[in-house]
PDB file of C-alpha atoms in Angstrom:
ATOM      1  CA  UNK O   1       0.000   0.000   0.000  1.00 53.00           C
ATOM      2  CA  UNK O   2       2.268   2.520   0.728  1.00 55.00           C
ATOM      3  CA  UNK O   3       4.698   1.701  -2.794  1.00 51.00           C
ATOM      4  CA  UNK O   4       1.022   2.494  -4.456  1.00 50.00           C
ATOM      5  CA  UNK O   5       0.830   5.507  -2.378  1.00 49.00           C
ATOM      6  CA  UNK O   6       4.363   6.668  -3.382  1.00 50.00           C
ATOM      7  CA  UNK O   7       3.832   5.734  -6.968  1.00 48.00           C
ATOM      8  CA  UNK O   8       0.703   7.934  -6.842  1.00 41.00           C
ATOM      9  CA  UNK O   9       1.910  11.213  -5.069  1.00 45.00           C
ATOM     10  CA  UNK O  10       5.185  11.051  -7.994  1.00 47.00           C
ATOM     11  CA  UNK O  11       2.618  10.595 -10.943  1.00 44.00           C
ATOM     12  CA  UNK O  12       0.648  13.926  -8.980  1.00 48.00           C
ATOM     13  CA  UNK O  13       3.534  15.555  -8.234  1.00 51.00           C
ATOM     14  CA  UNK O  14       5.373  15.555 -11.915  1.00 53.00           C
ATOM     15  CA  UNK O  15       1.596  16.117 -13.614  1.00 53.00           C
ATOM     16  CA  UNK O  16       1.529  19.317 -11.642  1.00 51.00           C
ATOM     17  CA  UNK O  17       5.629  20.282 -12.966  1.00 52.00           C
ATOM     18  CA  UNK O  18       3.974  19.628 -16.852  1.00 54.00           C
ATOM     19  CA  UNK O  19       1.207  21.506 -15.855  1.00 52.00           C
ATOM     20  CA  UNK O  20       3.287  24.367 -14.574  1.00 52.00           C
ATOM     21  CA  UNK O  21       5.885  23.938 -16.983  1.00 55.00           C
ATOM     22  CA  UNK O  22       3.409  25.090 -19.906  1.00 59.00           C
ATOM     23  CA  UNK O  23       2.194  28.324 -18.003  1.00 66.00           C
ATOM     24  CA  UNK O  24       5.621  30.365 -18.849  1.00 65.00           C
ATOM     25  CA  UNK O  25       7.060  31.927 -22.154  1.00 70.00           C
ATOM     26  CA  UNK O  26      10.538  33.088 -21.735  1.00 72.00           C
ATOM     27  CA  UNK O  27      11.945  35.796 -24.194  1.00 78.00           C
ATOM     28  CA  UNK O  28      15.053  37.261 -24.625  1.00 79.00           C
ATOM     29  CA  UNK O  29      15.574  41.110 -24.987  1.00 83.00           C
ATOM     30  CA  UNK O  30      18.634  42.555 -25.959  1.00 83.00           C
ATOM     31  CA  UNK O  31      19.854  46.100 -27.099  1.00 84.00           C
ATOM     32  CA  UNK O  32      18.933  44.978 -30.331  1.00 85.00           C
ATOM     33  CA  UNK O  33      15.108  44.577 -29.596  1.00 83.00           C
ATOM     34  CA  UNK O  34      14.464  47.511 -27.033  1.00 82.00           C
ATOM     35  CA  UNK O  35      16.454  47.498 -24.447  1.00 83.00           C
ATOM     36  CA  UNK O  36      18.887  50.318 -23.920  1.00 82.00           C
ATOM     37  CA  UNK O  37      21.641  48.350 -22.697  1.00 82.00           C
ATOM     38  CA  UNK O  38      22.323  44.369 -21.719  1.00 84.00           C
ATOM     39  CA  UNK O  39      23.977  45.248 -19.023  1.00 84.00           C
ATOM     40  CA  UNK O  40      20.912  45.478 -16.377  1.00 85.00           C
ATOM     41  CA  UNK O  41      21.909  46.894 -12.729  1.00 87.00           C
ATOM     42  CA  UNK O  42      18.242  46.653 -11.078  1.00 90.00           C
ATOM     43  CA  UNK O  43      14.690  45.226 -12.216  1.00 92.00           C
ATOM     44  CA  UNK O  44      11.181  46.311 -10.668  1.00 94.00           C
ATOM     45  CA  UNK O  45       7.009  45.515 -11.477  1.00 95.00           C
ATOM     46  CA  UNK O  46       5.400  47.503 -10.179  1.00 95.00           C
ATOM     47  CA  UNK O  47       1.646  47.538  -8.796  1.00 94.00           C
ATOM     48  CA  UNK O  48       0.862  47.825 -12.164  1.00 93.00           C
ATOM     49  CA  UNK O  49       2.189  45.332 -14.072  1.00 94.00           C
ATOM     50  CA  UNK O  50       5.307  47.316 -15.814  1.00 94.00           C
ATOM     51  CA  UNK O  51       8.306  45.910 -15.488  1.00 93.00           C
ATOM     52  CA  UNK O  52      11.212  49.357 -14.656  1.00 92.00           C
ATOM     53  CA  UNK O  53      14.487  47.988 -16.169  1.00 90.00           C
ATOM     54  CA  UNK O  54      17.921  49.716 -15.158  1.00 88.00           C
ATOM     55  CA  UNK O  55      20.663  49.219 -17.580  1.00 85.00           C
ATOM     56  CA  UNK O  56      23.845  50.906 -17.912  1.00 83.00           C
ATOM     57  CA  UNK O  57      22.642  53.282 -20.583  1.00 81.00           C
ATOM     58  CA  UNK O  58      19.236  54.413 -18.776  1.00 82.00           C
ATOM     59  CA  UNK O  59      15.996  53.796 -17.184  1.00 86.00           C
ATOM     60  CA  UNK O  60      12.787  52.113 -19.079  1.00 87.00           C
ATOM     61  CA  UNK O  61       9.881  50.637 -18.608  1.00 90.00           C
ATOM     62  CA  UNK O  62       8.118  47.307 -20.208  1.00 91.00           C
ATOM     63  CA  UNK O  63       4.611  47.077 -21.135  1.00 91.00           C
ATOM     64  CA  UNK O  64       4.433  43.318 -21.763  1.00 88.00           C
ATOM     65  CA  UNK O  65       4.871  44.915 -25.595  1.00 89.00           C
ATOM     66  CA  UNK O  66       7.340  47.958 -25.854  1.00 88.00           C
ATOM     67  CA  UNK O  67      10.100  49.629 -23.786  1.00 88.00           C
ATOM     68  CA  UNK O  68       9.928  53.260 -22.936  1.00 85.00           C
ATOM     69  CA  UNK O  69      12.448  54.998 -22.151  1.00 84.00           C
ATOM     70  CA  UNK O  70      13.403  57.415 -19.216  1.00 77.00           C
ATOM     71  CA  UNK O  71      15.895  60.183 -19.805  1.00 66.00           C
ATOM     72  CA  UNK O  72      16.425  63.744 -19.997  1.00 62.00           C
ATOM     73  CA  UNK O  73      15.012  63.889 -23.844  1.00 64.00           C
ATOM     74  CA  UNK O  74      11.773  63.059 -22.298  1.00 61.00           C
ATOM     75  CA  UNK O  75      12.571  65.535 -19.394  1.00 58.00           C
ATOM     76  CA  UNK O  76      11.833  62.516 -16.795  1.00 63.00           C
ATOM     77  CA  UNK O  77      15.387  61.988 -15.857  1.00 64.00           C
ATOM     78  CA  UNK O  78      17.005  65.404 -16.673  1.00 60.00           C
ATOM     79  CA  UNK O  79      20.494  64.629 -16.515  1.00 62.00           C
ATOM     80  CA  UNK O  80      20.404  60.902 -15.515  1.00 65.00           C
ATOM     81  CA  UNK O  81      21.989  59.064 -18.476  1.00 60.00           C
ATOM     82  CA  UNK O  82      25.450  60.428 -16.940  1.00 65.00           C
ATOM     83  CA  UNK O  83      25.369  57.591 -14.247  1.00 68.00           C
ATOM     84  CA  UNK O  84      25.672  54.032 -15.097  1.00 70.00           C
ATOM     85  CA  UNK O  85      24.311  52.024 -11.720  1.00 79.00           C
ATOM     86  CA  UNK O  86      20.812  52.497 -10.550  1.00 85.00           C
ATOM     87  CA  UNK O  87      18.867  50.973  -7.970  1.00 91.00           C
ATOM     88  CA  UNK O  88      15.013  50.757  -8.363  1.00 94.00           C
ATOM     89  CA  UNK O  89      12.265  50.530  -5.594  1.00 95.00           C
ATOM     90  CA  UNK O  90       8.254  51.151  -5.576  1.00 95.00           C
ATOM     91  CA  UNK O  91       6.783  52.301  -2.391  1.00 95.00           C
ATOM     92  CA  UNK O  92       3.757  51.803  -1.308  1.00 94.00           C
ATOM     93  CA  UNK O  93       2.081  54.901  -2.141  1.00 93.00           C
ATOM     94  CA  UNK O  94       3.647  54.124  -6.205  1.00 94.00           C
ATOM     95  CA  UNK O  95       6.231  56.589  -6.210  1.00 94.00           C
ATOM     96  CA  UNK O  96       9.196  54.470  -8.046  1.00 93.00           C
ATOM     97  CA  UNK O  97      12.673  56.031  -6.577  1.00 94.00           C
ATOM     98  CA  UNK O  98      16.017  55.756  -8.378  1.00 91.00           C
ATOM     99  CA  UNK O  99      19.245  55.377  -6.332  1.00 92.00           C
ATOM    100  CA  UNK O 100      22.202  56.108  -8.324  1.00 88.00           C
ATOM    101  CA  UNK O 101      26.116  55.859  -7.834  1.00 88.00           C
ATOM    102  CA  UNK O 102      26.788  59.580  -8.192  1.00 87.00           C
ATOM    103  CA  UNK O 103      23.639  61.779  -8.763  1.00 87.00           C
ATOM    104  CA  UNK O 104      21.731  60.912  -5.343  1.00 91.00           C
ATOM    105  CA  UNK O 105      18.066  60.156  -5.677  1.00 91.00           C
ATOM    106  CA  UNK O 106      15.242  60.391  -7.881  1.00 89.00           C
ATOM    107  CA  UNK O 107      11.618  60.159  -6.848  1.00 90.00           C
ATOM    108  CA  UNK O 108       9.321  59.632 -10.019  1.00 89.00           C
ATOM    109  CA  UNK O 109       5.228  60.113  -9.358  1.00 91.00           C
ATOM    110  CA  UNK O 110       3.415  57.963 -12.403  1.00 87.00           C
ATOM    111  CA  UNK O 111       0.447  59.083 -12.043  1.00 89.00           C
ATOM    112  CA  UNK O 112       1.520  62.939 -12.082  1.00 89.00           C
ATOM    113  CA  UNK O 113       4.446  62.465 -14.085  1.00 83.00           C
ATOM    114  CA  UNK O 114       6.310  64.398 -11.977  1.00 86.00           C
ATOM    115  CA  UNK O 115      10.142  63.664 -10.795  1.00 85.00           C
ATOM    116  CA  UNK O 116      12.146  65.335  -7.435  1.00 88.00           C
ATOM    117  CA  UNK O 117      15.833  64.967  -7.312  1.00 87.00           C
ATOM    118  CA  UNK O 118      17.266  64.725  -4.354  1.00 92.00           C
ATOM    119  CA  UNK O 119      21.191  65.436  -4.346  1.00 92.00           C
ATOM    120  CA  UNK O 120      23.935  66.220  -1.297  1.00 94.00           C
ATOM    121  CA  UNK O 121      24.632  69.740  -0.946  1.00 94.00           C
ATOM    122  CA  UNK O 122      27.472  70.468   1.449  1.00 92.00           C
ATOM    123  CA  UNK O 123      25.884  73.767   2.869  1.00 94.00           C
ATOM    124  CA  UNK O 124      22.606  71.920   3.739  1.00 93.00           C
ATOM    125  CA  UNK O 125      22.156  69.465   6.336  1.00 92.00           C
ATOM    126  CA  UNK O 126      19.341  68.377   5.514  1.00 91.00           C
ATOM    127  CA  UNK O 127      19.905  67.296   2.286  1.00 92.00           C
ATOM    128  CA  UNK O 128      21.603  63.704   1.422  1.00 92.00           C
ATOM    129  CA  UNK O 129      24.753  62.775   3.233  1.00 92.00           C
ATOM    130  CA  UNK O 130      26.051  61.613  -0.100  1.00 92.00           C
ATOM    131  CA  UNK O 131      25.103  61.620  -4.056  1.00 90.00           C
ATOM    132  CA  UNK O 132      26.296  57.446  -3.738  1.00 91.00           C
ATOM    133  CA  UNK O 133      22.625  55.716  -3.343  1.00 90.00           C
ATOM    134  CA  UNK O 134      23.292  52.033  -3.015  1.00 88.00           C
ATOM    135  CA  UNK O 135      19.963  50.470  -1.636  1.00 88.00           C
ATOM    136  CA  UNK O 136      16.285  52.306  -1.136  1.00 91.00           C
ATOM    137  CA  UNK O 137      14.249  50.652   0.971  1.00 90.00           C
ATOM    138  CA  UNK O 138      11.063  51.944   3.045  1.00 91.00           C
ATOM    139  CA  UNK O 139      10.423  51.687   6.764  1.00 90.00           C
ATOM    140  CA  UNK O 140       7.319  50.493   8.828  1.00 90.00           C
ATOM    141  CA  UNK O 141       5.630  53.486   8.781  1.00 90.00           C
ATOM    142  CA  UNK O 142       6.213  54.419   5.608  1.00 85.00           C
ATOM    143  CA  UNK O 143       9.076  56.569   5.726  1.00 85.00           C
TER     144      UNK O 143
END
């Protein structure tokens, strides 16, 4: 009984990997076919449904179709095609925020389309301690 029983929950358990197996399409995107760069630094989806791709050569965002891009032609990004590393985070009010290696912070509102840029300036202490913005990450209460 139990051999039948093992027998059983393998035949289940592999139907269930063909089943699963079928649900996926993988494609490959390259420079050639949208993307600005293949060297990618940080991906994000957001709440909804675009996936935010960070490549060496700039910011853009996939529909499930076509890539659009985020730089200072489009006035997004003003200035942000200068840095090479970016780090990519939604919070949970939508805003997406871009951490770069040398021009601080960006905070981009979708449904505005509005961007801050938040930089270090020596003569305010308030500002960031540093235009280097490795991680972004959000707090309990929001913050």
């Amino acid at each position: 009984m139990k051999f039948l029983l093992k027998i059983c929950l393998v035949l289940w358990f592999t139907g269930w990997i063909s089943i699963l197996q079928g649900q996926y399409n993988f494609y490959h995107f390259t420079d050639d076919k949208g993307l600005p760069s293949n060297s990618l630094s940080s991906l994000l989806k957001d709440r909804n449904g675009f996936i935010w791709v960070a490549t060496q050569k700039g910011i853009c965002r996939f529909d499930g179709k076509d890539f659009i891009y985020f730089d200072e032609e489009n006035d997004h990004f003003p200035d942000l095609s200068q840095s090479d590393e970016f780090e990519l985070y939604e919070d949970r009010q939508g805003i997406i925020w871009i951490g770069t290696k040398d021009q601080g912070l960006y905070c981009y509102d979708q449904d505005l389309k509005k961007t801050v840029h938040f930089q270090h300036a020596s003569d305010d202490p308030k500002s960031l301690s540093d235009d280097f913005v490795n991680f972004v990450c959000e707090d309990a209460k929001g913050n």
